[in-house]
Tab-separated table of C-alpha atoms in Angstrom:
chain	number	residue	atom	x	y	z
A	895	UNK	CA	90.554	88.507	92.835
A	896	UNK	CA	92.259	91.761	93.695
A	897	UNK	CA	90.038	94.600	94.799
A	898	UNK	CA	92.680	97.232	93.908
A	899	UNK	CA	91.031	100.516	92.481
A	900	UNK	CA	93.086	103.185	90.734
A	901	UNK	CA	92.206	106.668	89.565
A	902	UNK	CA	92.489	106.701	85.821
A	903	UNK	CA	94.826	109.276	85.008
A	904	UNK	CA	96.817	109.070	88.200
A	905	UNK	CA	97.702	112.479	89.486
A	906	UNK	CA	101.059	113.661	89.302
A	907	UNK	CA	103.672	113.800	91.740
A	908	UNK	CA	104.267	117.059	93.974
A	909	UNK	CA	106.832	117.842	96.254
A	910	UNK	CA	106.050	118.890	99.860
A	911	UNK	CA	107.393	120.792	102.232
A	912	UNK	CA	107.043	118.572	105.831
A	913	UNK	CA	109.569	120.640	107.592
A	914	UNK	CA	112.053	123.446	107.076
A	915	UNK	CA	114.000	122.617	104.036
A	916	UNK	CA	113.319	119.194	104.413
A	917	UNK	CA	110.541	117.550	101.630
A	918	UNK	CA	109.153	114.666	100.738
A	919	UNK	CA	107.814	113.800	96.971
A	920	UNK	CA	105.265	112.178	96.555
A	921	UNK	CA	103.962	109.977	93.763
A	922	UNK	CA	100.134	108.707	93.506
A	923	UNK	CA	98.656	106.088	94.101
A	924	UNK	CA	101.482	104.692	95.746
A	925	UNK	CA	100.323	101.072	93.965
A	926	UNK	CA	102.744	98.502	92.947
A	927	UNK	CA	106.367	100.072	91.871
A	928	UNK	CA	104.891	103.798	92.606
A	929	UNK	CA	107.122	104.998	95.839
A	930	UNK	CA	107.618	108.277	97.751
A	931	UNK	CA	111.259	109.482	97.977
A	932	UNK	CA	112.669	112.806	99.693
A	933	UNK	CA	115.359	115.107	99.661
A	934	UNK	CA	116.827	117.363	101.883
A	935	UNK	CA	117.853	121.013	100.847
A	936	UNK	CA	120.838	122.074	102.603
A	937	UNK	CA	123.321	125.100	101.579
A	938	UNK	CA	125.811	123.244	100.155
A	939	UNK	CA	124.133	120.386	98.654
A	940	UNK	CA	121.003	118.236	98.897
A	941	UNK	CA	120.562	114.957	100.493
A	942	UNK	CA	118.107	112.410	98.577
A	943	UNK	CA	116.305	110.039	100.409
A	944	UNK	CA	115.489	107.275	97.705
A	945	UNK	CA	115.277	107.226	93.648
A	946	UNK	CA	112.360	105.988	91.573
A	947	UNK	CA	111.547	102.745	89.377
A	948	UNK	CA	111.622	104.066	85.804
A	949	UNK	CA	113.644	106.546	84.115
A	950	UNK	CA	110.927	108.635	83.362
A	951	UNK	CA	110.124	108.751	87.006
A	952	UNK	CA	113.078	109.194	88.290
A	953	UNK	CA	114.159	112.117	85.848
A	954	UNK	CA	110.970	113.791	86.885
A	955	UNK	CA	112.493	113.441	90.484
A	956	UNK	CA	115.288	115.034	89.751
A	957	UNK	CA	113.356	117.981	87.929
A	958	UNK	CA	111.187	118.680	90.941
A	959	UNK	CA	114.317	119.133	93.107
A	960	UNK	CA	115.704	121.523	90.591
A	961	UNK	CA	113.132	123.620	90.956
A	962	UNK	CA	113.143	123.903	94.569
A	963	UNK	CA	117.057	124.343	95.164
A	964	UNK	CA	119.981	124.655	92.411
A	965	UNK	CA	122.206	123.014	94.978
A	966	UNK	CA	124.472	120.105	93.809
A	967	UNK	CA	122.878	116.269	94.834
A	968	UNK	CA	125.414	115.009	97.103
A	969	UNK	CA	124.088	112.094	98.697
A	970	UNK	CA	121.235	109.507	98.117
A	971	UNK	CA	120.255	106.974	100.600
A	972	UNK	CA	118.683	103.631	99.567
A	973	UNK	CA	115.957	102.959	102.684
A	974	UNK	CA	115.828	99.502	100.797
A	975	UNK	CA	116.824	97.567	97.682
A	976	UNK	CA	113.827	96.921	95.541
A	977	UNK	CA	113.815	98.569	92.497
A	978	UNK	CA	110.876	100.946	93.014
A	979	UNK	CA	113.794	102.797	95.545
A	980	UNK	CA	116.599	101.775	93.508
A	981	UNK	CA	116.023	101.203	89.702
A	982	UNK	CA	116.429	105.145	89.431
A	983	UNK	CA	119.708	105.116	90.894
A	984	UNK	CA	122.298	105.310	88.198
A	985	UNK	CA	120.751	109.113	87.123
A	986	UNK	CA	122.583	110.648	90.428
A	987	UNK	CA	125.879	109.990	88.980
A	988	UNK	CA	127.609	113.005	90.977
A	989	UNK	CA	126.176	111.189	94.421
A	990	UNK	CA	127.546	109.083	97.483
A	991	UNK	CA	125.009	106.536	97.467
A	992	UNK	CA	124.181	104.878	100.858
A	993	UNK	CA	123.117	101.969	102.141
A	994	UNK	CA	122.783	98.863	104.523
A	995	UNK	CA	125.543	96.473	102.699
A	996	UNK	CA	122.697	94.195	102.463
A	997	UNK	CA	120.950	96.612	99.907
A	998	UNK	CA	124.815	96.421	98.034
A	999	UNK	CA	124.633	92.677	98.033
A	1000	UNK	CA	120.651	92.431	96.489
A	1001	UNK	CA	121.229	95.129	93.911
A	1002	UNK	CA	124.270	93.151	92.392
A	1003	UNK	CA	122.656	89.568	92.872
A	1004	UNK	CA	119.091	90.609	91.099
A	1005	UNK	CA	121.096	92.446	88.205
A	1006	UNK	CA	117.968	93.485	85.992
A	1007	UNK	CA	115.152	91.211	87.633
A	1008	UNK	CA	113.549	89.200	85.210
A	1009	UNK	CA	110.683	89.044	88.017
A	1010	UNK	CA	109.573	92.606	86.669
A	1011	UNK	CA	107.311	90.739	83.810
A	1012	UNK	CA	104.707	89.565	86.507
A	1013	UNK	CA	103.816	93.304	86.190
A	1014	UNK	CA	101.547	95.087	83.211
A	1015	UNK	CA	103.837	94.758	80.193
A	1016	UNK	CA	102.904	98.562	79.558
A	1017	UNK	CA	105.166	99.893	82.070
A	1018	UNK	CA	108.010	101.814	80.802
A	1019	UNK	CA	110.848	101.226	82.644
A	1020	UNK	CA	113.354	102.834	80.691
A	1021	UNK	CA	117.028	102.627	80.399
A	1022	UNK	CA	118.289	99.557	83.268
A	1023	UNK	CA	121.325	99.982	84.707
A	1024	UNK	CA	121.986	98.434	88.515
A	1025	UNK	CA	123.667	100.781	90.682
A	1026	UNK	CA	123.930	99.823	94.469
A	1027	UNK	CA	125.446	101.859	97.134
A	1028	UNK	CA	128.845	102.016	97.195
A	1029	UNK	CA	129.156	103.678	100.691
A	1030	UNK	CA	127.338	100.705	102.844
A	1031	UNK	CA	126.975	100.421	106.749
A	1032	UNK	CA	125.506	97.524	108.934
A	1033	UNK	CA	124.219	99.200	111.657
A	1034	UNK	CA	123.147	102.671	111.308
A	1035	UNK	CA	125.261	106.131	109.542
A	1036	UNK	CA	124.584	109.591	110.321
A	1037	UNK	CA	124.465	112.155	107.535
A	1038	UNK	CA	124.278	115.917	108.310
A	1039	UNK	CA	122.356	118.630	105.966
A	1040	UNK	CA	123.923	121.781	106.791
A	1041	UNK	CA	123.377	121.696	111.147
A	1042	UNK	CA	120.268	118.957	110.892
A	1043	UNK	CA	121.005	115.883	112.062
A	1044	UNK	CA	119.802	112.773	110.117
A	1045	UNK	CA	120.287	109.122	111.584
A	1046	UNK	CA	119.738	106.265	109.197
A	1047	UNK	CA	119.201	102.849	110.803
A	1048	UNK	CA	118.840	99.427	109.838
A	1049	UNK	CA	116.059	97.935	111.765
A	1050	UNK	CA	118.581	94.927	112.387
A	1051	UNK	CA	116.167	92.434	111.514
A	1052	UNK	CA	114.295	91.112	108.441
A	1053	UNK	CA	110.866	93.354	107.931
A	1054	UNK	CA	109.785	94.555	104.335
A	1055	UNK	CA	112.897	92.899	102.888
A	1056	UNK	CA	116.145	91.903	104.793
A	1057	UNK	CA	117.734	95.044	104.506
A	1058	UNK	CA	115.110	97.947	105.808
A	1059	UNK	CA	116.566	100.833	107.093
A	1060	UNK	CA	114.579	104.209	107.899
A	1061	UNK	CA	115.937	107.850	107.888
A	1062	UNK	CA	115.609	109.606	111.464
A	1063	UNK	CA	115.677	113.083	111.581
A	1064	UNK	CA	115.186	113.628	115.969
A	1065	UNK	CA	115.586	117.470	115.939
A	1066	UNK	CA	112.270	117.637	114.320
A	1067	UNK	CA	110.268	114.473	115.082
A	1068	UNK	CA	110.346	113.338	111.586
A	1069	UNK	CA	110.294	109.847	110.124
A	1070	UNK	CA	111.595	108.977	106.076
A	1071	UNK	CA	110.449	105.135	107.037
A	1072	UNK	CA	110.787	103.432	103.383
A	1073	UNK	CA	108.812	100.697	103.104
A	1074	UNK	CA	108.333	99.922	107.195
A	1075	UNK	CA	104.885	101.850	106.689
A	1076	UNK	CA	102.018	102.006	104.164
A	1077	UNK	CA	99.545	104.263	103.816
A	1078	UNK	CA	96.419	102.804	101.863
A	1079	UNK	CA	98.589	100.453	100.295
A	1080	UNK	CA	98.707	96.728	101.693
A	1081	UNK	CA	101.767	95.964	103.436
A	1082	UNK	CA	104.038	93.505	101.601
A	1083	UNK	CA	106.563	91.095	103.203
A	1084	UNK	CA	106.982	88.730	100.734
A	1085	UNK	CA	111.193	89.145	100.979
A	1086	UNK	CA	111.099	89.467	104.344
A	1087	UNK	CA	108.865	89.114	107.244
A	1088	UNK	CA	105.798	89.364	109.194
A	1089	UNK	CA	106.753	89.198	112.366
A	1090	UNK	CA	109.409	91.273	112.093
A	1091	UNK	CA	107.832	93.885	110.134
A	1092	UNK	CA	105.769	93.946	113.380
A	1093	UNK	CA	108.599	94.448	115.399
A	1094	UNK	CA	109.915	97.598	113.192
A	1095	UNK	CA	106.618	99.355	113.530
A	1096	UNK	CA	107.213	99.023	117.100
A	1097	UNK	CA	110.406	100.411	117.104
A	1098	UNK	CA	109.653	103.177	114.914
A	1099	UNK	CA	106.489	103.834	117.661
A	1100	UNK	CA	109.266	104.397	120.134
A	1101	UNK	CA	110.888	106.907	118.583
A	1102	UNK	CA	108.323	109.070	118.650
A	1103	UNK	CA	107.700	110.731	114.941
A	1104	UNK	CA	105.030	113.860	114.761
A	1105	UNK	CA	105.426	113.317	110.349
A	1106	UNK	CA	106.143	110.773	108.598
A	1107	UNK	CA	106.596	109.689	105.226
A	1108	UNK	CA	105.787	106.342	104.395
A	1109	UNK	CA	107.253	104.388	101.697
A	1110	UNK	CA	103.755	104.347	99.646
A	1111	UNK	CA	100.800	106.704	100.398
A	1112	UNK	CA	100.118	110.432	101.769
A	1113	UNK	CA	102.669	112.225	104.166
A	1114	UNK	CA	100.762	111.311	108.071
A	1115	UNK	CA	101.320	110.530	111.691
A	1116	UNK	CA	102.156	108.182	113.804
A	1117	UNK	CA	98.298	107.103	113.743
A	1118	UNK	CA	99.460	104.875	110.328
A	1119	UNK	CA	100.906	102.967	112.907
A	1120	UNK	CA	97.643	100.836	113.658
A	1121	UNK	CA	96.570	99.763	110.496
A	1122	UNK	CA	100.034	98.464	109.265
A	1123	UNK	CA	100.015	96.205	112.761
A	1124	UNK	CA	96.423	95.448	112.361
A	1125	UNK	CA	96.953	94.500	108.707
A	1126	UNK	CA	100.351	92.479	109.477
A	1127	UNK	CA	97.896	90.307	112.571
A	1128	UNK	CA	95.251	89.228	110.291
A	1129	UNK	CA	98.002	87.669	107.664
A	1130	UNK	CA	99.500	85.738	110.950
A	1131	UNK	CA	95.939	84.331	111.768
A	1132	UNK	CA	94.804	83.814	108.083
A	1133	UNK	CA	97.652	81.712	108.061
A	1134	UNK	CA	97.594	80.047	111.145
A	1135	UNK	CA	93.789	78.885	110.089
A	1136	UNK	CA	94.937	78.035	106.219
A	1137	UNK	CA	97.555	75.629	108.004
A	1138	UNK	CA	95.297	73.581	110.328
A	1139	UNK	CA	92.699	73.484	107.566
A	1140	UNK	CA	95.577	71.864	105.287
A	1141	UNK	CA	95.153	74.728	102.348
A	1142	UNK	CA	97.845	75.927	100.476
A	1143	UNK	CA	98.540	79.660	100.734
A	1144	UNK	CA	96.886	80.622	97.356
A	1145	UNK	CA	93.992	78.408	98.897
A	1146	UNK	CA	93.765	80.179	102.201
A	1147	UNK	CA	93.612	83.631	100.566
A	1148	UNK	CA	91.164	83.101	97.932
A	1149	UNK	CA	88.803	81.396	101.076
A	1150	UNK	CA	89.581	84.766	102.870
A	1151	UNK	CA	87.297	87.184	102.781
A	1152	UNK	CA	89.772	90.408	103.301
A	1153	UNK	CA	87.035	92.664	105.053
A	1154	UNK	CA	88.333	96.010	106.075
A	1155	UNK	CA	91.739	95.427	104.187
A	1156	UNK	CA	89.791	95.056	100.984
A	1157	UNK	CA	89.862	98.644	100.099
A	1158	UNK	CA	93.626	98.583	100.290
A	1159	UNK	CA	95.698	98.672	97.071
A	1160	UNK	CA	97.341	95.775	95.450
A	1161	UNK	CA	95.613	93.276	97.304
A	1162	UNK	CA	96.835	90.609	96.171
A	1163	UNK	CA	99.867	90.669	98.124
A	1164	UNK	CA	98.029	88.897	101.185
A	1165	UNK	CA	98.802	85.977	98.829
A	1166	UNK	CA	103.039	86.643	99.134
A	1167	UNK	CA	102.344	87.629	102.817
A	1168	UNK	CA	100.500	84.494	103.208
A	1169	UNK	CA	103.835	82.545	101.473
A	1170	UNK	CA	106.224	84.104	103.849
A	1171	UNK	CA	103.613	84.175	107.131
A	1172	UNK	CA	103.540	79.568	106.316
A	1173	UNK	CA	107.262	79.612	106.458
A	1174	UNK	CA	107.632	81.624	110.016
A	1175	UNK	CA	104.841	78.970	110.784
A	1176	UNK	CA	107.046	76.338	109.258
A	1177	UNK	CA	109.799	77.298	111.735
A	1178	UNK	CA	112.032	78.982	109.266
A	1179	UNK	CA	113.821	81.879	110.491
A	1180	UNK	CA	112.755	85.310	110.092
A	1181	UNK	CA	113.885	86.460	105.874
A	1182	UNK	CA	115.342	83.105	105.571
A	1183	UNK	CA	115.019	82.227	101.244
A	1184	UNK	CA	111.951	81.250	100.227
A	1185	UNK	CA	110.332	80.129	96.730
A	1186	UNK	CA	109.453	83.854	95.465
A	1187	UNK	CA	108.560	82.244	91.443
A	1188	UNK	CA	105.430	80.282	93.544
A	1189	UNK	CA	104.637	83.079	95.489
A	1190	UNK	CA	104.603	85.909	92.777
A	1191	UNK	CA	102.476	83.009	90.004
A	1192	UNK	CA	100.109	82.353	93.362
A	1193	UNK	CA	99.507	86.499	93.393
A	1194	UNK	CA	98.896	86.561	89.409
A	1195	UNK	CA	96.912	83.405	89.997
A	1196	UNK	CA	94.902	85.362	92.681
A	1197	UNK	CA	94.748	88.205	89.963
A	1198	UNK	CA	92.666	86.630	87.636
A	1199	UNK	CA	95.686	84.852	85.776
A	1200	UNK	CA	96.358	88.645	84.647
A	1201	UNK	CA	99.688	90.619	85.048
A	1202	UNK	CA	100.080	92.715	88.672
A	1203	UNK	CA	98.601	96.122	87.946
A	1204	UNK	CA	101.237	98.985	87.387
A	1205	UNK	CA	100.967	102.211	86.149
A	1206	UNK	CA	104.810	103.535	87.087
């Protein structure tokens, strides 16, 4: 059963400053479908660094920039393509939306995802209308704000999905790493993969970030590093044991006792990671397609037969 607590009412989202002219908003508890986006304030126009799942979310976004800076939105980037960065993305009308050309080719082929009814049917996602980039790269682009420099890289491998990329900004040591990091949340590889979302905390170690700003959780350092590797390990060897034992992966995680990762949000994802963590042990390569309908009943399975938890 999950162990996922929330605060009952959530707080509300808040914008904060992380460097000069550069924010990050942030929405708690950073649970299922409840991301952290950005923006950057420039002179001549803003940068956005990610869009929200609902409408109502989203347009709340877009409120909280106004208030900070009556500059036009020029640009959003998509760090990703699932729908908690990306539902939100048809309310920036007057913006170049960017992203990995992998993010382009999800966002057409999910449409509107039927998969969003594993989730509480109270969620109000509002008005649907897929919206992928339309300026897409394969390696890495780099945008400027005004002078500021801002590199944003695909991680060139499967990680959180197949098309992770992270926003770099090196003049001041600051990370925008979408969904590569969580911060109290549980990591969640499901659609893409757990040893390579091991590799792309290592290569975000090397670049050496002083802030960054996760894709779920509170602004922090490079210290949210650990758990994310440390989570990541014991869904390898949980898996490795489930094998040789002959259980099935919704078998191996209800036999699991989740010890320190307990506290962590939406627990039940160690069932997905479990999924994907059999097929790397299967020999399959690294994002290669897997049965997601299995994997998501397994989690609601896991869950008590109830609907994921969502409060977006």
């Amino acid at each position: 059963m999950s162990s996922s607590a929330h605060d009952h009412p959530l707080p509300p989202p808040r914008v904060e400053e992380v460097s000069d002219g550069v924010y990050a908003y942030l929405q708690p508890d950073g649970s299922w479908w409840i991301n952290n986006t950005g923006f950057l304030a420039g002179r001549r126009g803003v940068v956005v660094i990610d869009a929200c799942s609902t409408e109502r979310r989203t347009r709340a976004f877009r409120q909280a920039i106004g208030k900070v800076t009556d500059r036009p939105i020029t640009t959003l980037v998509n760090t990703h393509h699932h729908g908690d960065h990306t539902f939100g993305n048809w309310l920036f009308p007057e913006a170049t939306i960017v992203g990995h050309e992998g993010v382009r080719e999800q966002i057409i082929a999910d449409g509107v995802p039927a998969y969003r009814a594993a989730w509480s049917p109270e969620v109000e996602w509002g008005k649907m209308e897929p919206t992928p980039p339309f300026l897409t790269f394969t390696d890495r682009v780099t945008l400027h704000s005004d002078e500021l420099r801002c590199e944003v890289r695909h991680v060139g491998h499967a990680a959180h999905t197949t098309n992770d990329s992270y926003v770099w900004i090196p003049e001041r040591r600051l990370l925008f790493a979408g969904d590569l990091v969580f911060n109290g949340g549980t990591p969640f590889v499901l659609m893409g993969s757990v040893a390579g979302a091991l590799r792309a905390v290592e290569q975000l170690r090397e670049l050496g970030a002083e802030t960054i700003v996760p894709g779920h959780g509170e602004v922090c350092g490079p210290e949210a590093y650990e758990p994310v590797e440390g989570y990541l390990r014991f869904v390898q060897e949980t898996a490795r044991r489930g094998k040789e034992a002959g259980l099935t992966p919704l078998e191996a995680a209800r036999e699991t006792d989740l010890g320190e990762w307990a506290g962590l949000l939406d627990a039940e994802r160690i069932v997905g990671n479990l999924h994907r963590a059999y097929a790397e042990l299967d020999g399959h390569p690294l994002g290669a397609p897997i049965d997601l309908v299995t994997a998501v009943l397994d989690m609601i399975t896991y869950n008590g037969g109830q609907p994921l938890s969502c409060l977006a």
